[in-house]
PDB file of C-alpha atoms in Angstrom:
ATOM      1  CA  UNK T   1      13.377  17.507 -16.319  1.00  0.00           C
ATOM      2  CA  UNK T   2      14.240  14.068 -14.709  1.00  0.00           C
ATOM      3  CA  UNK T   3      13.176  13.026 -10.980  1.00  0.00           C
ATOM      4  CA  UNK T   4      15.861  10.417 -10.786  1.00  0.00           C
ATOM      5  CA  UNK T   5      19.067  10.698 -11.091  1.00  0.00           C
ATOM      6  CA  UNK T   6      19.159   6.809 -11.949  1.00  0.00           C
ATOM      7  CA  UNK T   7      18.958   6.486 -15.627  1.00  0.00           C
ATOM      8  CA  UNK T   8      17.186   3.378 -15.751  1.00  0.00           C
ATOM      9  CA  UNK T   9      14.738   4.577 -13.467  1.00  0.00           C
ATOM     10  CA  UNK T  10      14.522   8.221 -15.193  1.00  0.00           C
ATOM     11  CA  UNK T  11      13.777   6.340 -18.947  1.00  0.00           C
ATOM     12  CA  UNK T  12      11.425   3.835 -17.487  1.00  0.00           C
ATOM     13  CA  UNK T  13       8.948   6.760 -15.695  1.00  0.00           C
ATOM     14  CA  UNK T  14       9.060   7.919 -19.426  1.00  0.00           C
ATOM     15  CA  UNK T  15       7.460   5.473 -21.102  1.00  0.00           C
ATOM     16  CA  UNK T  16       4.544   5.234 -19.087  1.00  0.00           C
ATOM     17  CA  UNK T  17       1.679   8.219 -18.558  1.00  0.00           C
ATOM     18  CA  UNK T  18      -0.110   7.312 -15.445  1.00  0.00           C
ATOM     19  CA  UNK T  19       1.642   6.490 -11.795  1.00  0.00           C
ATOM     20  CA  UNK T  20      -0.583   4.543  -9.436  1.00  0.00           C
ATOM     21  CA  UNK T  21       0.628   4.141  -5.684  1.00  0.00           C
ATOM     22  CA  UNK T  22      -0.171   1.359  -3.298  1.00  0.00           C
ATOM     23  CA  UNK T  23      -0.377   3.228   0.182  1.00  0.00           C
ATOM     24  CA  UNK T  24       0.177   1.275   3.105  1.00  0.00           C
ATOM     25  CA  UNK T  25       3.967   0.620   3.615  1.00  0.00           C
ATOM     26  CA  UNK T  26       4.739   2.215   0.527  1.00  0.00           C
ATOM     27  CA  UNK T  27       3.353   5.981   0.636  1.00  0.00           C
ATOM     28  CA  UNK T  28       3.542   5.363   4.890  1.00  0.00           C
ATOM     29  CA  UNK T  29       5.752   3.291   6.866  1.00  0.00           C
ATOM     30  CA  UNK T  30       2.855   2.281   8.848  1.00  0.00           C
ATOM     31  CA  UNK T  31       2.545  -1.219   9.503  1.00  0.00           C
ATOM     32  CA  UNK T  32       3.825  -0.969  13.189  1.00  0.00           C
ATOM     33  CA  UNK T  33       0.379   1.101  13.530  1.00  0.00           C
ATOM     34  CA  UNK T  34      -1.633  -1.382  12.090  1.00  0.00           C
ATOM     35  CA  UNK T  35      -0.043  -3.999  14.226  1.00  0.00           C
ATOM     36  CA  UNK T  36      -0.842  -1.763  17.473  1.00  0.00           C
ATOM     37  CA  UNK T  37      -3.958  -1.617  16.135  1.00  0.00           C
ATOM     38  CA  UNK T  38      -4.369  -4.824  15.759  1.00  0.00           C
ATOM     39  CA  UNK T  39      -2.976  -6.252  18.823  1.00  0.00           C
ATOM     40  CA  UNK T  40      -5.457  -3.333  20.588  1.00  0.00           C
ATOM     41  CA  UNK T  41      -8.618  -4.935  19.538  1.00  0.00           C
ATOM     42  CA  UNK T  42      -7.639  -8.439  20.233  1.00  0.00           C
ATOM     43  CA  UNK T  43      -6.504  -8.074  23.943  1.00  0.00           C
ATOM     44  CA  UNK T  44      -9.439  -8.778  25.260  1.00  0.00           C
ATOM     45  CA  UNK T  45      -9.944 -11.726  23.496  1.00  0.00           C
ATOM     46  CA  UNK T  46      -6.344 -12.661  25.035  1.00  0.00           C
ATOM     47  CA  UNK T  47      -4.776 -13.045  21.865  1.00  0.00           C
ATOM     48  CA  UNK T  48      -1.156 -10.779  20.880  1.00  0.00           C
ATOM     49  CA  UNK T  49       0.074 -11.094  17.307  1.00  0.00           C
ATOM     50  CA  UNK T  50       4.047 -11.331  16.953  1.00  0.00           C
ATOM     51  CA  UNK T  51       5.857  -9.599  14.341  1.00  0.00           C
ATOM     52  CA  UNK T  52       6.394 -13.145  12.577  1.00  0.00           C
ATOM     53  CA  UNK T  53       2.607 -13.526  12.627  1.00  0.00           C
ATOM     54  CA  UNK T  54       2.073  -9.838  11.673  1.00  0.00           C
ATOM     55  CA  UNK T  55       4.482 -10.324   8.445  1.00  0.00           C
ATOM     56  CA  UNK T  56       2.919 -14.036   7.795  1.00  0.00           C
ATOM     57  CA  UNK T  57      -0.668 -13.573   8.063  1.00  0.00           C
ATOM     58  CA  UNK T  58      -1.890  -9.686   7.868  1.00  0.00           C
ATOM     59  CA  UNK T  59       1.115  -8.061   5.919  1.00  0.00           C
ATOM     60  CA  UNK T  60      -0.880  -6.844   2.058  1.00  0.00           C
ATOM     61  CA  UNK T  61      -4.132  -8.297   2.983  1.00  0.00           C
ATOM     62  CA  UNK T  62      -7.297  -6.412   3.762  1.00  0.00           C
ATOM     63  CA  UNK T  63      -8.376  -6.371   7.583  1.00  0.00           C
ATOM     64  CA  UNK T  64     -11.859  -8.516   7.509  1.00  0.00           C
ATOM     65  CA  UNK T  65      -9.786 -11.428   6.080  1.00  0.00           C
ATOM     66  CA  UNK T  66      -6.925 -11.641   8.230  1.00  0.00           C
ATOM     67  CA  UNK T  67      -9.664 -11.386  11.509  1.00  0.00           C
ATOM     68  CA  UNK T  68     -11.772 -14.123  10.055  1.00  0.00           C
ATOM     69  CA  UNK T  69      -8.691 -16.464   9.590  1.00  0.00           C
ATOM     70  CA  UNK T  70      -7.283 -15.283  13.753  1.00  0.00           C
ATOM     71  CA  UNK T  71     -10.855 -15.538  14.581  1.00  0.00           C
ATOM     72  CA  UNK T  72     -11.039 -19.197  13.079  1.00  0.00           C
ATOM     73  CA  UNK T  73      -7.237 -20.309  13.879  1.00  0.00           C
ATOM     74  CA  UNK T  74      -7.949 -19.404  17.769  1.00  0.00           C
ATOM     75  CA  UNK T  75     -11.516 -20.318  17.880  1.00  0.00           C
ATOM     76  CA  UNK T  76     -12.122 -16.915  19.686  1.00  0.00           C
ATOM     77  CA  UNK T  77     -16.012 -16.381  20.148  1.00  0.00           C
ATOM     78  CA  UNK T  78     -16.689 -12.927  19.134  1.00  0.00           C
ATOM     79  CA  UNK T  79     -18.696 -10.137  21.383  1.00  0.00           C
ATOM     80  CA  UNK T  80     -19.186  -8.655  18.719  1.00  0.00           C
ATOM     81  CA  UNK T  81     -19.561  -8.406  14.889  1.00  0.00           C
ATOM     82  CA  UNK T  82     -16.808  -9.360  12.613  1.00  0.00           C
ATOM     83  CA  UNK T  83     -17.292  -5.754  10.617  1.00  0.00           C
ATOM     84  CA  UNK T  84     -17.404  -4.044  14.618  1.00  0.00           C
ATOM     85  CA  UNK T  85     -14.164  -5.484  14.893  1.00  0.00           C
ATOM     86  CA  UNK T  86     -12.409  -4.318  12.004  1.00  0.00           C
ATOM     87  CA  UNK T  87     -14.211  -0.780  12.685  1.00  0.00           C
ATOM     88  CA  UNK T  88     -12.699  -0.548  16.228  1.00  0.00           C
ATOM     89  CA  UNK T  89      -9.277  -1.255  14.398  1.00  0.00           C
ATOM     90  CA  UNK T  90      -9.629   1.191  11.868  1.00  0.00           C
ATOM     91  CA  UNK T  91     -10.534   4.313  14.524  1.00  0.00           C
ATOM     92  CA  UNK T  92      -7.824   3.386  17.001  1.00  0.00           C
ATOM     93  CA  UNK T  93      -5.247   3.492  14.033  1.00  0.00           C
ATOM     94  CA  UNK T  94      -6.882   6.589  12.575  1.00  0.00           C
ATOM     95  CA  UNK T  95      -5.885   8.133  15.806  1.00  0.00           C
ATOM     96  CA  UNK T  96      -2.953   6.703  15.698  1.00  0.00           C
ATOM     97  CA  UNK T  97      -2.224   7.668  12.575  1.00  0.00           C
ATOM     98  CA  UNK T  98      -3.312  11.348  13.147  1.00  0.00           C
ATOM     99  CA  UNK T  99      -0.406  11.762  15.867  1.00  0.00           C
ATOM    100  CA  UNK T 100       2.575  10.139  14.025  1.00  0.00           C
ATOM    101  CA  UNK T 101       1.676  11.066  10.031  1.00  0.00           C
ATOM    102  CA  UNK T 102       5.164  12.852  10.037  1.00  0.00           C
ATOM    103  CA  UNK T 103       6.997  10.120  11.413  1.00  0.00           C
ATOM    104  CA  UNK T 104       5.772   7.649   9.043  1.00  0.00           C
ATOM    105  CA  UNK T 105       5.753   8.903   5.623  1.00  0.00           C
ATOM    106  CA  UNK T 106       8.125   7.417   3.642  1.00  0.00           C
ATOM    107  CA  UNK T 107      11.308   9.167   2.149  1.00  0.00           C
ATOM    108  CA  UNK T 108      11.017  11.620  -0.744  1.00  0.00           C
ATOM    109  CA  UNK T 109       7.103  10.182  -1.259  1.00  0.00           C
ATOM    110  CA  UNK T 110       5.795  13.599  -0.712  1.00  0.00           C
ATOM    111  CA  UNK T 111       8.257  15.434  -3.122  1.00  0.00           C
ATOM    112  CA  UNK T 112       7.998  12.520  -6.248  1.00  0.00           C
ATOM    113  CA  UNK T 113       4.031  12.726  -5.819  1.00  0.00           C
ATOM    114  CA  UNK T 114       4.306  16.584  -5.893  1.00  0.00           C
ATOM    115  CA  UNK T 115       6.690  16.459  -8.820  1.00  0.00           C
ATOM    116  CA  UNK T 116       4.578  13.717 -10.926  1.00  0.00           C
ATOM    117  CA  UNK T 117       1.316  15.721 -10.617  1.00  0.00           C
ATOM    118  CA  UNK T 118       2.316  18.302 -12.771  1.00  0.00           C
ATOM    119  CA  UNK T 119       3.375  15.843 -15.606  1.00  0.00           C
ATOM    120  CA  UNK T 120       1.326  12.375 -15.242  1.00  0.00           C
ATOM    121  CA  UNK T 121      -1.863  11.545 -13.599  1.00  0.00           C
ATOM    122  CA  UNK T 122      -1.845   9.525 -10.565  1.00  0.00           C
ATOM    123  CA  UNK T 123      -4.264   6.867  -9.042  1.00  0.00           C
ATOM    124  CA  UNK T 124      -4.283   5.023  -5.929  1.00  0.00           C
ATOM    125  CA  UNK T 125      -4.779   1.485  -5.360  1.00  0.00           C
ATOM    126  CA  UNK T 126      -4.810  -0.349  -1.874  1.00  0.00           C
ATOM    127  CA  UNK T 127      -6.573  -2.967  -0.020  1.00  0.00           C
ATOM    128  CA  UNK T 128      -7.329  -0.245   2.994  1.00  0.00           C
ATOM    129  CA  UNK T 129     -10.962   1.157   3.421  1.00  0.00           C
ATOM    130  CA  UNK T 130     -11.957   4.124   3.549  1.00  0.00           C
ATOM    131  CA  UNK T 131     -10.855   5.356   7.033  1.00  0.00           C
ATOM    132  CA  UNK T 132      -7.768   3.953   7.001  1.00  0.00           C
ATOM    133  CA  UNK T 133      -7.549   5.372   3.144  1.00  0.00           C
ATOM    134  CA  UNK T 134      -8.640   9.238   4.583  1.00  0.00           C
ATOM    135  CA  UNK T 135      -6.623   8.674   7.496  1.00  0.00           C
ATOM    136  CA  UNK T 136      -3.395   8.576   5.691  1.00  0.00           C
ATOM    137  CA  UNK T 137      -4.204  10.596   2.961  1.00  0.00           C
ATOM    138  CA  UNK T 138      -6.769  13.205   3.879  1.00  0.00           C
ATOM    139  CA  UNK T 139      -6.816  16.550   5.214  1.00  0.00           C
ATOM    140  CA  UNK T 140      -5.997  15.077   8.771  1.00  0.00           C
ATOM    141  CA  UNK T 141      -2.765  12.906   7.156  1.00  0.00           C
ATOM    142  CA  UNK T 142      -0.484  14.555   4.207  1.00  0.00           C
ATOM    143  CA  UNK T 143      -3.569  16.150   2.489  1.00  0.00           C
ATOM    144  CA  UNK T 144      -2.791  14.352  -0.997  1.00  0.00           C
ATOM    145  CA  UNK T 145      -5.866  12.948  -1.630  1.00  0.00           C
ATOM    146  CA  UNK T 146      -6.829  16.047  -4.309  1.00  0.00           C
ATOM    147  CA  UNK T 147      -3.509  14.702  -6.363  1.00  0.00           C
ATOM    148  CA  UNK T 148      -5.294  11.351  -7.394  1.00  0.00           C
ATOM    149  CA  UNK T 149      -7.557  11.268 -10.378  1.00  0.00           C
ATOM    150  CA  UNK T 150      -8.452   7.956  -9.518  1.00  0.00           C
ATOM    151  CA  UNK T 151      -8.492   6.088  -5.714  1.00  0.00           C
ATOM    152  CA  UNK T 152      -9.952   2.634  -5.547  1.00  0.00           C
ATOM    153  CA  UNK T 153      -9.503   0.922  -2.083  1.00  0.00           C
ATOM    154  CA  UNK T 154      -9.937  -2.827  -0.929  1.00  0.00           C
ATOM    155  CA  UNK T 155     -13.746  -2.716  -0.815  1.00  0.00           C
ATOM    156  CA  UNK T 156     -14.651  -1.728  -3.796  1.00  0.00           C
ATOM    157  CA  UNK T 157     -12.867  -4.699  -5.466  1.00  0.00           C
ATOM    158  CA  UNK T 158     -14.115  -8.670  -4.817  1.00  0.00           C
ATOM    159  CA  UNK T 159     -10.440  -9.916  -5.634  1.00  0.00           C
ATOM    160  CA  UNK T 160      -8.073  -8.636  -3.285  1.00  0.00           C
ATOM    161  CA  UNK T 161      -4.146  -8.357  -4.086  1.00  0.00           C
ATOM    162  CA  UNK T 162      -2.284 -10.629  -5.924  1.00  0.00           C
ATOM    163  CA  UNK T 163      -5.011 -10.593  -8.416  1.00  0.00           C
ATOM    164  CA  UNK T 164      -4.641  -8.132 -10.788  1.00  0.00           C
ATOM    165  CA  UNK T 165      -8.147  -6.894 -10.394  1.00  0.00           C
ATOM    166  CA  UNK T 166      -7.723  -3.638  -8.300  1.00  0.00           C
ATOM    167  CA  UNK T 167      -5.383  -2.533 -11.321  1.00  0.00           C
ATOM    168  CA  UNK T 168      -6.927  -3.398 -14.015  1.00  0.00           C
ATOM    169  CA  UNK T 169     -10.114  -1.177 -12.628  1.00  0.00           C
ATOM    170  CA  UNK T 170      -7.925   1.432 -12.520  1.00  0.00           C
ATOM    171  CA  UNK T 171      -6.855   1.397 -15.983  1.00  0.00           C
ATOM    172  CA  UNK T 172     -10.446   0.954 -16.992  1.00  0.00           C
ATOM    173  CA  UNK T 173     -11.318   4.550 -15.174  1.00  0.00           C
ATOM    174  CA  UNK T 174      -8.637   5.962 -16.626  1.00  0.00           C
ATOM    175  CA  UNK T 175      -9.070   4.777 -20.103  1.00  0.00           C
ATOM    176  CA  UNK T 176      -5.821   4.050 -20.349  1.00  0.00           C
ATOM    177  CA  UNK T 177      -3.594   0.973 -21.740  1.00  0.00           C
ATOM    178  CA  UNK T 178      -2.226  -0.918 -18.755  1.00  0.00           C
ATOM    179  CA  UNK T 179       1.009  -0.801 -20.558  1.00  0.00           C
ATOM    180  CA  UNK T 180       1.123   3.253 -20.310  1.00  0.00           C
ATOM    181  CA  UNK T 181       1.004   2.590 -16.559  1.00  0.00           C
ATOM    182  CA  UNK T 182       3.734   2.209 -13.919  1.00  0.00           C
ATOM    183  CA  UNK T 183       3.085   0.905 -10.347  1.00  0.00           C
ATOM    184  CA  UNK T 184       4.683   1.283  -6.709  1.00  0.00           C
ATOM    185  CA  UNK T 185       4.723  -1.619  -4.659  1.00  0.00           C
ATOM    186  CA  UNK T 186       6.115  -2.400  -1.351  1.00  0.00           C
ATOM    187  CA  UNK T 187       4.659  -6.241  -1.438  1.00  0.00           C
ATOM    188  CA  UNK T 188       5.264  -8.741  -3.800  1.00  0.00           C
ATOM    189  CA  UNK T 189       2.008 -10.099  -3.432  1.00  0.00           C
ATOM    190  CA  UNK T 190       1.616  -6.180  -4.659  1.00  0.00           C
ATOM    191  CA  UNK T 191       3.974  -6.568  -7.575  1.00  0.00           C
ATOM    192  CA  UNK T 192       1.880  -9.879  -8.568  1.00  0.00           C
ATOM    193  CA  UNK T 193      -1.273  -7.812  -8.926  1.00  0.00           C
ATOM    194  CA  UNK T 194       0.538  -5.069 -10.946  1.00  0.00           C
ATOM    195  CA  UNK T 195       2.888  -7.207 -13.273  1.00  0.00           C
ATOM    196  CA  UNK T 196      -1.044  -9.555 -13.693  1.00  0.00           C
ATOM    197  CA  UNK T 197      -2.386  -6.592 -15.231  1.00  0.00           C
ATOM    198  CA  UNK T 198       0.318  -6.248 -17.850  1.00  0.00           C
ATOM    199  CA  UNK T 199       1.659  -2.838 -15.650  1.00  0.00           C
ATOM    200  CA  UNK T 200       5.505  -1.890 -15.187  1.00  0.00           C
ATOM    201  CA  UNK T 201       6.133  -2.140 -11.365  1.00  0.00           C
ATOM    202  CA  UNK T 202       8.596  -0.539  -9.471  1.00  0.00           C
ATOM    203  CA  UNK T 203       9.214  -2.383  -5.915  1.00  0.00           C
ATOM    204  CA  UNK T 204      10.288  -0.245  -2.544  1.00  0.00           C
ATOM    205  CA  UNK T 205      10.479  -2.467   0.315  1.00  0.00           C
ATOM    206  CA  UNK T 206      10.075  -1.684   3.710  1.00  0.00           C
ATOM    207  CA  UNK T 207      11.654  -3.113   6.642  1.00  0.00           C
ATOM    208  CA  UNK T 208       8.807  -5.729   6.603  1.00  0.00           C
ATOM    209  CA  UNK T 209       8.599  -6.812   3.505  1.00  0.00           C
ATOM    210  CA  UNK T 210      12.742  -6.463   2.246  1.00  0.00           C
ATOM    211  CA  UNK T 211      12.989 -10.505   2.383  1.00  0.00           C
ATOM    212  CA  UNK T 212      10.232 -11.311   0.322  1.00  0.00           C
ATOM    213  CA  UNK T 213      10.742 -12.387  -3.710  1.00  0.00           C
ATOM    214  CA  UNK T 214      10.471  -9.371  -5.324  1.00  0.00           C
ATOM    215  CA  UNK T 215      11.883 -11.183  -8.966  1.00  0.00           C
ATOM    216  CA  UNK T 216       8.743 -10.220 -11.139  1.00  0.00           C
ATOM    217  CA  UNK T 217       9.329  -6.610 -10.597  1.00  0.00           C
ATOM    218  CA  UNK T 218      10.962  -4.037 -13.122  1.00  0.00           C
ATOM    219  CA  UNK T 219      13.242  -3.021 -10.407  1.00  0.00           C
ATOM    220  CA  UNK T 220      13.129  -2.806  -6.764  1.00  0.00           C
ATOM    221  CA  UNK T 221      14.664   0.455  -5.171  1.00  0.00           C
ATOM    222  CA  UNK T 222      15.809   1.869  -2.396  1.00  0.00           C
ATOM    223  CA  UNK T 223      13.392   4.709  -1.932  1.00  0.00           C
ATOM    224  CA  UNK T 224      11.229   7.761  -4.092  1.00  0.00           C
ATOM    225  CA  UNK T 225      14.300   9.956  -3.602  1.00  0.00           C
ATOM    226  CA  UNK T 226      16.288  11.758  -6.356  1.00  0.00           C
ATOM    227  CA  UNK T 227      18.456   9.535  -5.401  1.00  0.00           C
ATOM    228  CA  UNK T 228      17.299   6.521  -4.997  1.00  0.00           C
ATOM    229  CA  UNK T 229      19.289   3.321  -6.023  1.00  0.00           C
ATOM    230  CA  UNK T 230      18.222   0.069  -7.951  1.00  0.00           C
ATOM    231  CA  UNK T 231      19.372  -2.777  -5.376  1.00  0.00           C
ATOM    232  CA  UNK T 232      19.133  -6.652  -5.556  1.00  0.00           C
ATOM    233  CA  UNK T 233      17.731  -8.342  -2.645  1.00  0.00           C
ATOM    234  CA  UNK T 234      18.672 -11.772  -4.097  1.00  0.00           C
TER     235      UNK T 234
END
């Protein structure tokens, strides 16, 4: 039984035995939370992001290094830790979060993790933390964390996205050839990471990240529906 209806797309998820999903903007359309978050923390410090700066400086990276570079660019002097920071960040968008899961999961994610856990096993690879990883995820989000085998999140790894780091780990736990192994991405720093480790990527933009060069991928897509469609953003 085939999920797509896009042949291409249909033959490609059979070649492969293990799925592995990035999570933020891909499994949630939740980057306008983590820019409220964002933008929450660093009022008092008189500083509000743009979405330009959002896209160009914080968009696939993990939270401690995009505050170290605002921290630096603005020459803010801190009240408090760097880590308190990033903490405050990560509760007000777990609230967040907890009041608009249904309005932020992506289309047909839900359904095409459902339908792959019966036939593949899944991991999950992303540069949040832990909060922000349960937030989404856990009972309190789409309780989908029980379909992973594997979950590795930003700090367990010391090379964050585009290096192919966090992926090849996950191959490693799985004991599994990275060639069995097909990746979602929404980024194409994302799809750099997954194509490094010698993975088939799949690309699904969101309506952050649909400009950026998303060439090295397999094929970029509309969405995780049945029907999803293989578009060129050239």
């Amino acid at each position: 039984m085939a999920y797509f209806r896009e042949e291409r797309l249909a033959r490609l998820l059979g070649r492969v035995r293990v799925v592995i999903f990035d999570m933020d903007g891909l499994i949630v359309d939740n980057e306008s939370l983590q820019f409220e978050a964002t933008n929450k923390v660093l009022s008092p410090y008189k500083i509000k992001l743009t979405t330009d700066d959002w896209i160009k400086k914080c968009l696939g990276r993990r939270a401690k290094e995009f505050f170290r570079d605002i921290v630096s660019e603005n020459s803010i002097s801190l009240k408090e830790g760097l880590e308190d920071l990033v903490e405050r960040k990560n509760r007000y968008y777990q609230q967040l979060v907890s009041r608009r899961i249904d309005d932020i999961v992506r289309p047909g994610v839900v359904e095409f993790i459902d339908f792959l856990y019966r036939r593949y096993k899944l991991a999950l690879a992303t540069c949040a933390g832990r909060i922000e990883t349960e937030a989404v995820i856990g009972k309190r989000g789409l309780g989908i964390m029980d379909k992973f085998e594997v979950i590795i999140m930003g700090d367990e790894v010391e090379y964050p996205k585009p290096d192919p780091q966090i992926y090849k780990l996950v191959a490693d736990k799985m004991k599994i050839s990275p060639s069995s192994c097909l990746v979602l991405e929404d980024t194409a720093i994302g799809v750099e990471a997954a194509r490094g480790a010698g993975m088939f990527v799949v690309a699904v933009p969101n309506r952050y990240t649909k400009n950026q060069d998303f060439s090295r991928a397999n094929y970029v897509v509309t969405d995780l529906t049945p029907e999803a469609r293989i578009i060129n953003l050239k």
